[in-house]
Amino acid sequence: MSRATIELATTATADGLSSIALKICSPPSPIAAAVFAHGGCFSDGCSQSHPAVTEALAGIGIASVSSTYRQGAAHPHPTAQHDLACVAEFARRRWPSLPLGVIGSSSGGWHALALSRTIEGMRFCVALCPVADPLLRAEYLRECVQGTAAVAGWRVCHEPSVAGRMLAKQLGYWGDDESMRAAGEMLLPAHAVPTMLVLGGVDKNVPLRVAEGVQGWAHRTLILGGMGHEIQDAPPAANSWVPDVKAFVASALVGTAAATKGAPCDQEAP
């Protein structure tokens, strides 16, 4: 198999006052292109994050553009969405003849799900372990900090110190509970863009309940049992999500994925 080509570039922010670093990962003969939104607790990460994911996408014919979009307390919401919209414009200029979609990991999964609603003409959306409901994730992290997650019904639990750091980063971007509530509610209505969720059955960073609202209307949900948040950083060696994503994107491009909206999820053993 021919290796993907990696290029570095920049594109301007919407106000033209700054630039966004980009990494372009292109297979020899792409069938589609995607904006890739990295994860990082709404605070960390850059255009070089998750290389195994973008290389896996290239392996199934999807060219991608990753970015160092602005986020965190220094660049609160909706800065990241504005920057990612500029990245989408870059992708359209770069691949004008290819269908364009959006793929995101973890916190980037929320951005991907949101972008599929706010940018016209998106052909598919794939969210890996998405923080689909930021407020519910914050409530989970608070329970972990207090040591009450199990009592509150969560099947997994982070160490209090880890949960505290994650919560601080997430709150830095969103600012308050009301902003996080609105972000989750934005994703609840059924949406026409073919959307696939890939979830880890024992994910301590993003428990399954955090994605339940979106799962109710998503066109495909794949739950990898026994696996955690690591699946959003790289495809697992066994029971990889890559073949399922390949099949889903192919169906989206020919218009059959939307016909399966709300289909039951698939759960695979580790």
PDB file of C-alpha atoms in Angstrom:
ATOM      1  CA  MET A   1       0.000   0.000   0.000  1.00  0.00           C
ATOM      2  CA  SER A   2       1.288   3.463  -0.868  1.00  0.00           C
ATOM      3  CA  ARG A   3       2.081   5.658   2.094  1.00  0.00           C
ATOM      4  CA  ALA A   4       0.142   8.822   2.794  1.00  0.00           C
ATOM      5  CA  THR A   5       1.713  12.173   2.000  1.00  0.00           C
ATOM      6  CA  ILE A   6       2.132  14.553   4.947  1.00  0.00           C
ATOM      7  CA  GLU A   7       2.244  18.305   4.368  1.00  0.00           C
ATOM      8  CA  LEU A   8       2.297  21.269   6.712  1.00  0.00           C
ATOM      9  CA  ALA A   9       0.428  24.484   5.978  1.00  0.00           C
ATOM     10  CA  THR A  10      -1.418  27.364   7.628  1.00  0.00           C
ATOM     11  CA  THR A  11      -4.706  29.138   7.113  1.00  0.00           C
ATOM     12  CA  ALA A  12      -5.939  32.447   8.466  1.00  0.00           C
ATOM     13  CA  THR A  13      -8.373  32.846  11.343  1.00  0.00           C
ATOM     14  CA  ALA A  14     -11.720  34.441  10.574  1.00  0.00           C
ATOM     15  CA  ASP A  15     -10.532  37.897  11.689  1.00  0.00           C
ATOM     16  CA  GLY A  16      -7.337  37.580   9.667  1.00  0.00           C
ATOM     17  CA  LEU A  17      -5.215  38.504  12.684  1.00  0.00           C
ATOM     18  CA  SER A  18      -3.722  35.076  13.325  1.00  0.00           C
ATOM     19  CA  SER A  19      -2.934  31.826  11.563  1.00  0.00           C
ATOM     20  CA  ILE A  20      -3.887  28.213  12.256  1.00  0.00           C
ATOM     21  CA  ALA A  21      -1.224  25.519  11.854  1.00  0.00           C
ATOM     22  CA  LEU A  22      -2.385  22.601   9.699  1.00  0.00           C
ATOM     23  CA  LYS A  23      -1.260  19.064   8.953  1.00  0.00           C
ATOM     24  CA  ILE A  24      -2.526  17.515   5.731  1.00  0.00           C
ATOM     25  CA  CYS A  25      -2.540  13.730   5.445  1.00  0.00           C
ATOM     26  CA  SER A  26      -3.389  12.553   1.913  1.00  0.00           C
ATOM     27  CA  PRO A  27      -3.574   9.054   0.431  1.00  0.00           C
ATOM     28  CA  PRO A  28      -2.615   8.644  -3.228  1.00  0.00           C
ATOM     29  CA  SER A  29      -6.216   8.447  -4.497  1.00  0.00           C
ATOM     30  CA  PRO A  30      -8.620   9.800  -1.866  1.00  0.00           C
ATOM     31  CA  ILE A  31     -12.332   9.072  -2.069  1.00  0.00           C
ATOM     32  CA  ALA A  32     -13.263  11.778   0.449  1.00  0.00           C
ATOM     33  CA  ALA A  33     -11.755  14.493   2.616  1.00  0.00           C
ATOM     34  CA  ALA A  34     -12.345  15.303   6.269  1.00  0.00           C
ATOM     35  CA  VAL A  35     -11.663  17.999   8.805  1.00  0.00           C
ATOM     36  CA  PHE A  36     -10.134  16.190  11.787  1.00  0.00           C
ATOM     37  CA  ALA A  37     -10.700  17.774  15.221  1.00  0.00           C
ATOM     38  CA  HIS A  38      -8.273  16.421  17.814  1.00  0.00           C
ATOM     39  CA  GLY A  39      -9.134  15.773  21.442  1.00  0.00           C
ATOM     40  CA  GLY A  40      -7.549  17.204  24.570  1.00  0.00           C
ATOM     41  CA  CYS A  41     -10.145  18.127  27.189  1.00  0.00           C
ATOM     42  CA  PHE A  42     -11.109  21.300  25.289  1.00  0.00           C
ATOM     43  CA  SER A  43      -7.655  22.601  26.165  1.00  0.00           C
ATOM     44  CA  ASP A  44      -4.731  20.530  24.854  1.00  0.00           C
ATOM     45  CA  GLY A  45      -3.567  19.113  21.532  1.00  0.00           C
ATOM     46  CA  CYS A  46      -2.407  20.411  18.175  1.00  0.00           C
ATOM     47  CA  SER A  47      -2.231  19.619  14.469  1.00  0.00           C
ATOM     48  CA  GLN A  48       0.209  16.777  15.215  1.00  0.00           C
ATOM     49  CA  SER A  49      -2.141  14.995  17.639  1.00  0.00           C
ATOM     50  CA  HIS A  50      -3.496  11.491  16.957  1.00  0.00           C
ATOM     51  CA  PRO A  51      -1.238  10.631  13.980  1.00  0.00           C
ATOM     52  CA  ALA A  52      -2.352   6.989  14.100  1.00  0.00           C
ATOM     53  CA  VAL A  53      -5.933   8.104  13.478  1.00  0.00           C
ATOM     54  CA  THR A  54      -5.170  10.288  10.461  1.00  0.00           C
ATOM     55  CA  GLU A  55      -2.883   7.605   9.026  1.00  0.00           C
ATOM     56  CA  ALA A  56      -5.636   5.012   9.472  1.00  0.00           C
ATOM     57  CA  LEU A  57      -8.083   7.323   7.704  1.00  0.00           C
ATOM     58  CA  ALA A  58      -5.641   7.725   4.828  1.00  0.00           C
ATOM     59  CA  GLY A  59      -5.426   3.937   4.661  1.00  0.00           C
ATOM     60  CA  ILE A  60      -9.149   3.770   3.845  1.00  0.00           C
ATOM     61  CA  GLY A  61      -9.003   6.588   1.316  1.00  0.00           C
ATOM     62  CA  ILE A  62      -9.880   9.610   3.464  1.00  0.00           C
ATOM     63  CA  ALA A  63      -7.623  12.659   3.180  1.00  0.00           C
ATOM     64  CA  SER A  64      -7.642  14.771   6.324  1.00  0.00           C
ATOM     65  CA  VAL A  65      -6.576  18.163   7.588  1.00  0.00           C
ATOM     66  CA  SER A  66      -5.737  18.496  11.282  1.00  0.00           C
ATOM     67  CA  SER A  67      -5.223  21.832  12.975  1.00  0.00           C
ATOM     68  CA  THR A  68      -3.930  23.647  16.027  1.00  0.00           C
ATOM     69  CA  TYR A  69      -7.265  25.325  16.608  1.00  0.00           C
ATOM     70  CA  ARG A  70      -7.440  27.738  19.529  1.00  0.00           C
ATOM     71  CA  GLN A  71      -9.116  26.559  22.739  1.00  0.00           C
ATOM     72  CA  GLY A  72      -8.713  26.499  26.508  1.00  0.00           C
ATOM     73  CA  ALA A  73      -9.183  29.318  29.001  1.00  0.00           C
ATOM     74  CA  ALA A  74      -7.220  31.757  26.820  1.00  0.00           C
ATOM     75  CA  HIS A  75      -9.553  31.145  23.872  1.00  0.00           C
ATOM     76  CA  PRO A  76     -13.006  30.250  25.271  1.00  0.00           C
ATOM     77  CA  HIS A  77     -16.004  28.996  23.329  1.00  0.00           C
ATOM     78  CA  PRO A  78     -16.818  29.521  20.476  1.00  0.00           C
ATOM     79  CA  THR A  79     -13.225  30.232  19.365  1.00  0.00           C
ATOM     80  CA  ALA A  80     -12.493  26.608  18.449  1.00  0.00           C
ATOM     81  CA  GLN A  81     -15.640  26.372  16.329  1.00  0.00           C
ATOM     82  CA  HIS A  82     -14.697  29.533  14.433  1.00  0.00           C
ATOM     83  CA  ASP A  83     -11.187  28.226  13.771  1.00  0.00           C
ATOM     84  CA  LEU A  84     -12.451  24.813  12.657  1.00  0.00           C
ATOM     85  CA  ALA A  85     -14.864  26.508  10.255  1.00  0.00           C
ATOM     86  CA  CYS A  86     -11.823  28.208   8.682  1.00  0.00           C
ATOM     87  CA  VAL A  87     -10.143  24.798   8.455  1.00  0.00           C
ATOM     88  CA  ALA A  88     -13.216  23.460   6.654  1.00  0.00           C
ATOM     89  CA  GLU A  89     -12.978  26.307   4.138  1.00  0.00           C
ATOM     90  CA  PHE A  90      -9.325  25.416   3.595  1.00  0.00           C
ATOM     91  CA  ALA A  91     -10.282  21.758   3.014  1.00  0.00           C
ATOM     92  CA  ARG A  92     -12.864  22.744   0.420  1.00  0.00           C
ATOM     93  CA  ARG A  93     -10.292  24.823  -1.421  1.00  0.00           C
ATOM     94  CA  ARG A  94      -7.733  22.031  -1.195  1.00  0.00           C
ATOM     95  CA  TRP A  95     -10.059  19.252  -2.383  1.00  0.00           C
ATOM     96  CA  PRO A  96     -12.827  20.968  -4.375  1.00  0.00           C
ATOM     97  CA  SER A  97     -13.944  17.779  -6.126  1.00  0.00           C
ATOM     98  CA  LEU A  98     -14.040  15.520  -3.044  1.00  0.00           C
ATOM     99  CA  PRO A  99     -16.998  15.054  -0.681  1.00  0.00           C
ATOM    100  CA  LEU A 100     -16.170  16.637   2.669  1.00  0.00           C
ATOM    101  CA  GLY A 101     -16.910  15.289   6.130  1.00  0.00           C
ATOM    102  CA  VAL A 102     -15.769  15.860   9.688  1.00  0.00           C
ATOM    103  CA  ILE A 103     -14.164  13.469  12.171  1.00  0.00           C
ATOM    104  CA  GLY A 104     -13.293  14.189  15.786  1.00  0.00           C
ATOM    105  CA  SER A 105     -11.820  12.547  18.880  1.00  0.00           C
ATOM    106  CA  SER A 106     -13.039  13.085  22.459  1.00  0.00           C
ATOM    107  CA  SER A 107     -13.538  16.837  22.966  1.00  0.00           C
ATOM    108  CA  GLY A 108     -12.920  17.122  19.240  1.00  0.00           C
ATOM    109  CA  GLY A 109     -15.848  14.729  18.848  1.00  0.00           C
ATOM    110  CA  TRP A 110     -18.155  17.426  20.226  1.00  0.00           C
ATOM    111  CA  HIS A 111     -16.656  19.892  17.748  1.00  0.00           C
ATOM    112  CA  ALA A 112     -17.169  17.421  14.905  1.00  0.00           C
ATOM    113  CA  LEU A 113     -20.810  16.818  15.813  1.00  0.00           C
ATOM    114  CA  ALA A 114     -21.393  20.577  16.064  1.00  0.00           C
ATOM    115  CA  LEU A 115     -19.607  21.387  12.792  1.00  0.00           C
ATOM    116  CA  SER A 116     -21.733  18.860  10.928  1.00  0.00           C
ATOM    117  CA  ARG A 117     -24.723  21.041  11.870  1.00  0.00           C
ATOM    118  CA  THR A 118     -23.238  24.479  11.261  1.00  0.00           C
ATOM    119  CA  ILE A 119     -21.305  23.978   8.006  1.00  0.00           C
ATOM    120  CA  GLU A 120     -23.324  23.425   4.849  1.00  0.00           C
ATOM    121  CA  GLY A 121     -22.725  20.372   2.703  1.00  0.00           C
ATOM    122  CA  MET A 122     -21.035  18.016   5.155  1.00  0.00           C
ATOM    123  CA  ARG A 123     -21.409  14.473   3.822  1.00  0.00           C
ATOM    124  CA  PHE A 124     -20.544  12.470   6.941  1.00  0.00           C
ATOM    125  CA  CYS A 125     -19.542  12.796  10.587  1.00  0.00           C
ATOM    126  CA  VAL A 126     -17.593  10.291  12.687  1.00  0.00           C
ATOM    127  CA  ALA A 127     -17.131  10.970  16.409  1.00  0.00           C
ATOM    128  CA  LEU A 128     -14.654   8.843  18.391  1.00  0.00           C
ATOM    129  CA  CYS A 129     -15.467   8.774  22.127  1.00  0.00           C
ATOM    130  CA  PRO A 130     -17.140  12.200  21.850  1.00  0.00           C
ATOM    131  CA  VAL A 131     -17.843  14.483  24.807  1.00  0.00           C
ATOM    132  CA  ALA A 132     -21.320  14.812  23.313  1.00  0.00           C
ATOM    133  CA  ASP A 133     -22.813  16.281  26.502  1.00  0.00           C
ATOM    134  CA  PRO A 134     -20.185  18.527  28.125  1.00  0.00           C
ATOM    135  CA  LEU A 135     -22.319  19.249  31.197  1.00  0.00           C
ATOM    136  CA  LEU A 136     -22.997  15.566  31.885  1.00  0.00           C
ATOM    137  CA  ARG A 137     -19.285  14.853  31.524  1.00  0.00           C
ATOM    138  CA  ALA A 138     -18.540  17.683  33.971  1.00  0.00           C
ATOM    139  CA  GLU A 139     -21.055  16.229  36.445  1.00  0.00           C
ATOM    140  CA  TYR A 140     -19.363  12.824  36.123  1.00  0.00           C
ATOM    141  CA  LEU A 141     -15.949  14.377  36.772  1.00  0.00           C
ATOM    142  CA  ARG A 142     -17.317  16.180  39.835  1.00  0.00           C
ATOM    143  CA  GLU A 143     -18.644  12.892  41.186  1.00  0.00           C
ATOM    144  CA  CYS A 144     -15.213  11.345  40.631  1.00  0.00           C
ATOM    145  CA  VAL A 145     -13.540  14.193  42.524  1.00  0.00           C
ATOM    146  CA  GLN A 146     -15.978  13.723  45.416  1.00  0.00           C
ATOM    147  CA  GLY A 147     -15.611   9.942  45.380  1.00  0.00           C
ATOM    148  CA  THR A 148     -19.332   9.431  44.720  1.00  0.00           C
ATOM    149  CA  ALA A 149     -19.333   8.296  41.071  1.00  0.00           C
ATOM    150  CA  ALA A 150     -20.329   4.706  41.864  1.00  0.00           C
ATOM    151  CA  VAL A 151     -23.149   5.854  44.150  1.00  0.00           C
ATOM    152  CA  ALA A 152     -24.375   8.147  41.363  1.00  0.00           C
ATOM    153  CA  GLY A 153     -24.623   5.163  39.013  1.00  0.00           C
ATOM    154  CA  TRP A 154     -21.512   5.611  36.897  1.00  0.00           C
ATOM    155  CA  ARG A 155     -20.023   2.280  35.844  1.00  0.00           C
ATOM    156  CA  VAL A 156     -16.495   3.683  35.606  1.00  0.00           C
ATOM    157  CA  CYS A 157     -14.580   6.194  37.691  1.00  0.00           C
ATOM    158  CA  HIS A 158     -11.404   8.264  37.410  1.00  0.00           C
ATOM    159  CA  GLU A 159      -9.015   8.949  40.261  1.00  0.00           C
ATOM    160  CA  PRO A 160     -10.040  12.229  41.959  1.00  0.00           C
ATOM    161  CA  SER A 161      -6.814  14.004  41.027  1.00  0.00           C
ATOM    162  CA  VAL A 162      -7.117  13.056  37.350  1.00  0.00           C
ATOM    163  CA  ALA A 163     -10.788  14.021  37.251  1.00  0.00           C
ATOM    164  CA  GLY A 164     -10.010  17.361  38.885  1.00  0.00           C
ATOM    165  CA  ARG A 165      -7.428  18.255  36.253  1.00  0.00           C
ATOM    166  CA  MET A 166      -9.760  17.271  33.433  1.00  0.00           C
ATOM    167  CA  LEU A 167     -12.618  19.272  34.907  1.00  0.00           C
ATOM    168  CA  ALA A 168     -10.470  22.391  35.260  1.00  0.00           C
ATOM    169  CA  LYS A 169      -9.414  22.206  31.621  1.00  0.00           C
ATOM    170  CA  GLN A 170     -12.972  21.661  30.391  1.00  0.00           C
ATOM    171  CA  LEU A 171     -14.332  24.538  32.471  1.00  0.00           C
ATOM    172  CA  GLY A 172     -11.553  26.765  31.191  1.00  0.00           C
ATOM    173  CA  TYR A 173     -12.979  26.521  27.684  1.00  0.00           C
ATOM    174  CA  TRP A 174     -16.709  26.539  28.470  1.00  0.00           C
ATOM    175  CA  GLY A 175     -16.690  28.935  31.399  1.00  0.00           C
ATOM    176  CA  ASP A 176     -19.858  27.780  33.174  1.00  0.00           C
ATOM    177  CA  ASP A 177     -22.499  25.071  33.375  1.00  0.00           C
ATOM    178  CA  GLU A 178     -25.015  26.976  31.279  1.00  0.00           C
ATOM    179  CA  SER A 179     -22.643  27.098  28.305  1.00  0.00           C
ATOM    180  CA  MET A 180     -22.002  23.362  28.624  1.00  0.00           C
ATOM    181  CA  ARG A 181     -25.722  22.671  28.927  1.00  0.00           C
ATOM    182  CA  ALA A 182     -26.433  24.590  25.722  1.00  0.00           C
ATOM    183  CA  ALA A 183     -23.614  22.756  23.932  1.00  0.00           C
ATOM    184  CA  GLY A 184     -25.133  19.385  24.785  1.00  0.00           C
ATOM    185  CA  GLU A 185     -28.686  20.429  23.945  1.00  0.00           C
ATOM    186  CA  MET A 186     -27.534  21.661  20.542  1.00  0.00           C
ATOM    187  CA  LEU A 187     -26.737  18.081  19.564  1.00  0.00           C
ATOM    188  CA  LEU A 188     -29.960  16.431  20.743  1.00  0.00           C
ATOM    189  CA  PRO A 189     -32.305  17.018  17.762  1.00  0.00           C
ATOM    190  CA  ALA A 190     -32.058  14.383  15.027  1.00  0.00           C
ATOM    191  CA  HIS A 191     -29.748  15.457  12.238  1.00  0.00           C
ATOM    192  CA  ALA A 192     -29.636  14.472   8.576  1.00  0.00           C
ATOM    193  CA  VAL A 193     -25.860  14.295   8.091  1.00  0.00           C
ATOM    194  CA  PRO A 194     -24.888  10.604   8.331  1.00  0.00           C
ATOM    195  CA  THR A 195     -23.305  10.299  11.767  1.00  0.00           C
ATOM    196  CA  MET A 196     -21.371   7.441  13.359  1.00  0.00           C
ATOM    197  CA  LEU A 197     -20.273   7.138  16.991  1.00  0.00           C
ATOM    198  CA  VAL A 198     -17.401   4.931  18.133  1.00  0.00           C
ATOM    199  CA  LEU A 199     -17.441   4.404  21.909  1.00  0.00           C
ATOM    200  CA  GLY A 200     -15.319   2.531  24.422  1.00  0.00           C
ATOM    201  CA  GLY A 201     -17.302   0.258  26.693  1.00  0.00           C
ATOM    202  CA  VAL A 202     -15.183   1.111  29.764  1.00  0.00           C
ATOM    203  CA  ASP A 203     -14.061   4.629  28.866  1.00  0.00           C
ATOM    204  CA  LYS A 204     -13.166   6.529  32.062  1.00  0.00           C
ATOM    205  CA  ASN A 205     -12.709   9.833  30.209  1.00  0.00           C
ATOM    206  CA  VAL A 206     -16.050   9.755  28.393  1.00  0.00           C
ATOM    207  CA  PRO A 207     -18.433   7.190  29.900  1.00  0.00           C
ATOM    208  CA  LEU A 208     -21.113   5.743  27.648  1.00  0.00           C
ATOM    209  CA  ARG A 209     -23.873   7.822  29.277  1.00  0.00           C
ATOM    210  CA  VAL A 210     -22.266  11.021  27.998  1.00  0.00           C
ATOM    211  CA  ALA A 211     -23.181  10.067  24.424  1.00  0.00           C
ATOM    212  CA  GLU A 212     -26.653   8.632  25.063  1.00  0.00           C
ATOM    213  CA  GLY A 213     -28.512  11.690  23.771  1.00  0.00           C
ATOM    214  CA  VAL A 214     -26.729  11.654  20.422  1.00  0.00           C
ATOM    215  CA  GLN A 215     -26.833   7.871  20.244  1.00  0.00           C
ATOM    216  CA  GLY A 216     -30.621   8.101  20.144  1.00  0.00           C
ATOM    217  CA  TRP A 217     -30.542   9.532  16.619  1.00  0.00           C
ATOM    218  CA  ALA A 218     -27.066   8.638  15.297  1.00  0.00           C
ATOM    219  CA  HIS A 219     -27.117   6.524  12.164  1.00  0.00           C
ATOM    220  CA  ARG A 220     -24.547   4.058  13.521  1.00  0.00           C
ATOM    221  CA  THR A 221     -23.026   3.413  16.931  1.00  0.00           C
ATOM    222  CA  LEU A 222     -20.150   1.018  17.491  1.00  0.00           C
ATOM    223  CA  ILE A 223     -19.312   0.168  21.105  1.00  0.00           C
ATOM    224  CA  LEU A 224     -16.013  -1.613  21.648  1.00  0.00           C
ATOM    225  CA  GLY A 225     -16.563  -3.593  24.823  1.00  0.00           C
ATOM    226  CA  GLY A 226     -13.705  -3.781  27.284  1.00  0.00           C
ATOM    227  CA  MET A 227     -11.919  -0.836  25.694  1.00  0.00           C
ATOM    228  CA  GLY A 228     -11.403   2.661  27.014  1.00  0.00           C
ATOM    229  CA  HIS A 229     -10.460   6.109  25.805  1.00  0.00           C
ATOM    230  CA  GLU A 230      -7.361   4.839  24.033  1.00  0.00           C
ATOM    231  CA  ILE A 231      -9.431   3.965  20.968  1.00  0.00           C
ATOM    232  CA  GLN A 232      -9.846   7.664  20.122  1.00  0.00           C
ATOM    233  CA  ASP A 233      -6.073   8.116  19.961  1.00  0.00           C
ATOM    234  CA  ALA A 234      -5.289   5.101  17.775  1.00  0.00           C
ATOM    235  CA  PRO A 235      -7.252   2.197  16.282  1.00  0.00           C
ATOM    236  CA  PRO A 236      -6.905  -0.894  18.500  1.00  0.00           C
ATOM    237  CA  ALA A 237      -4.940  -3.800  17.083  1.00  0.00           C
ATOM    238  CA  ALA A 238      -7.861  -6.161  17.649  1.00  0.00           C
ATOM    239  CA  ASN A 239     -11.466  -5.285  16.786  1.00  0.00           C
ATOM    240  CA  SER A 240     -10.365  -2.055  15.151  1.00  0.00           C
ATOM    241  CA  TRP A 241     -13.014   0.529  14.351  1.00  0.00           C
ATOM    242  CA  VAL A 242     -11.368   1.219  10.981  1.00  0.00           C
ATOM    243  CA  PRO A 243     -13.320  -1.324   8.839  1.00  0.00           C
ATOM    244  CA  ASP A 244     -16.615  -0.108  10.313  1.00  0.00           C
ATOM    245  CA  VAL A 245     -15.755   3.534   9.632  1.00  0.00           C
ATOM    246  CA  LYS A 246     -14.704   2.634   6.092  1.00  0.00           C
ATOM    247  CA  ALA A 247     -18.030   0.902   5.441  1.00  0.00           C
ATOM    248  CA  PHE A 248     -20.011   3.716   7.052  1.00  0.00           C
ATOM    249  CA  VAL A 249     -18.339   6.480   5.044  1.00  0.00           C
ATOM    250  CA  ALA A 250     -18.794   4.475   1.855  1.00  0.00           C
ATOM    251  CA  SER A 251     -22.515   4.143   2.582  1.00  0.00           C
ATOM    252  CA  ALA A 252     -22.752   7.846   3.415  1.00  0.00           C
ATOM    253  CA  LEU A 253     -21.184   8.804   0.098  1.00  0.00           C
ATOM    254  CA  VAL A 254     -23.776   6.797  -1.845  1.00  0.00           C
ATOM    255  CA  GLY A 255     -26.645   7.980   0.337  1.00  0.00           C
ATOM    256  CA  THR A 256     -27.585   4.781   2.152  1.00  0.00           C
ATOM    257  CA  ALA A 257     -26.292   5.569   5.655  1.00  0.00           C
ATOM    258  CA  ALA A 258     -29.118   8.017   6.407  1.00  0.00           C
ATOM    259  CA  ALA A 259     -31.663   5.264   5.896  1.00  0.00           C
ATOM    260  CA  THR A 260     -30.404   3.532   9.050  1.00  0.00           C
ATOM    261  CA  LYS A 261     -30.942   6.462  11.425  1.00  0.00           C
ATOM    262  CA  GLY A 262     -31.489   5.301  14.976  1.00  0.00           C
ATOM    263  CA  ALA A 263     -30.322   1.772  14.142  1.00  0.00           C
ATOM    264  CA  PRO A 264     -29.317  -0.403  17.097  1.00  0.00           C
ATOM    265  CA  CYS A 265     -25.682  -0.150  18.106  1.00  0.00           C
ATOM    266  CA  ASP A 266     -23.142  -2.891  17.618  1.00  0.00           C
ATOM    267  CA  GLN A 267     -21.141  -3.999  20.644  1.00  0.00           C
ATOM    268  CA  GLU A 268     -17.956  -5.929  20.111  1.00  0.00           C
ATOM    269  CA  ALA A 269     -15.979  -7.818  22.719  1.00  0.00           C
ATOM    270  CA  PRO A 270     -12.340  -6.826  23.241  1.00  0.00           C
TER     271      PRO A 270
END
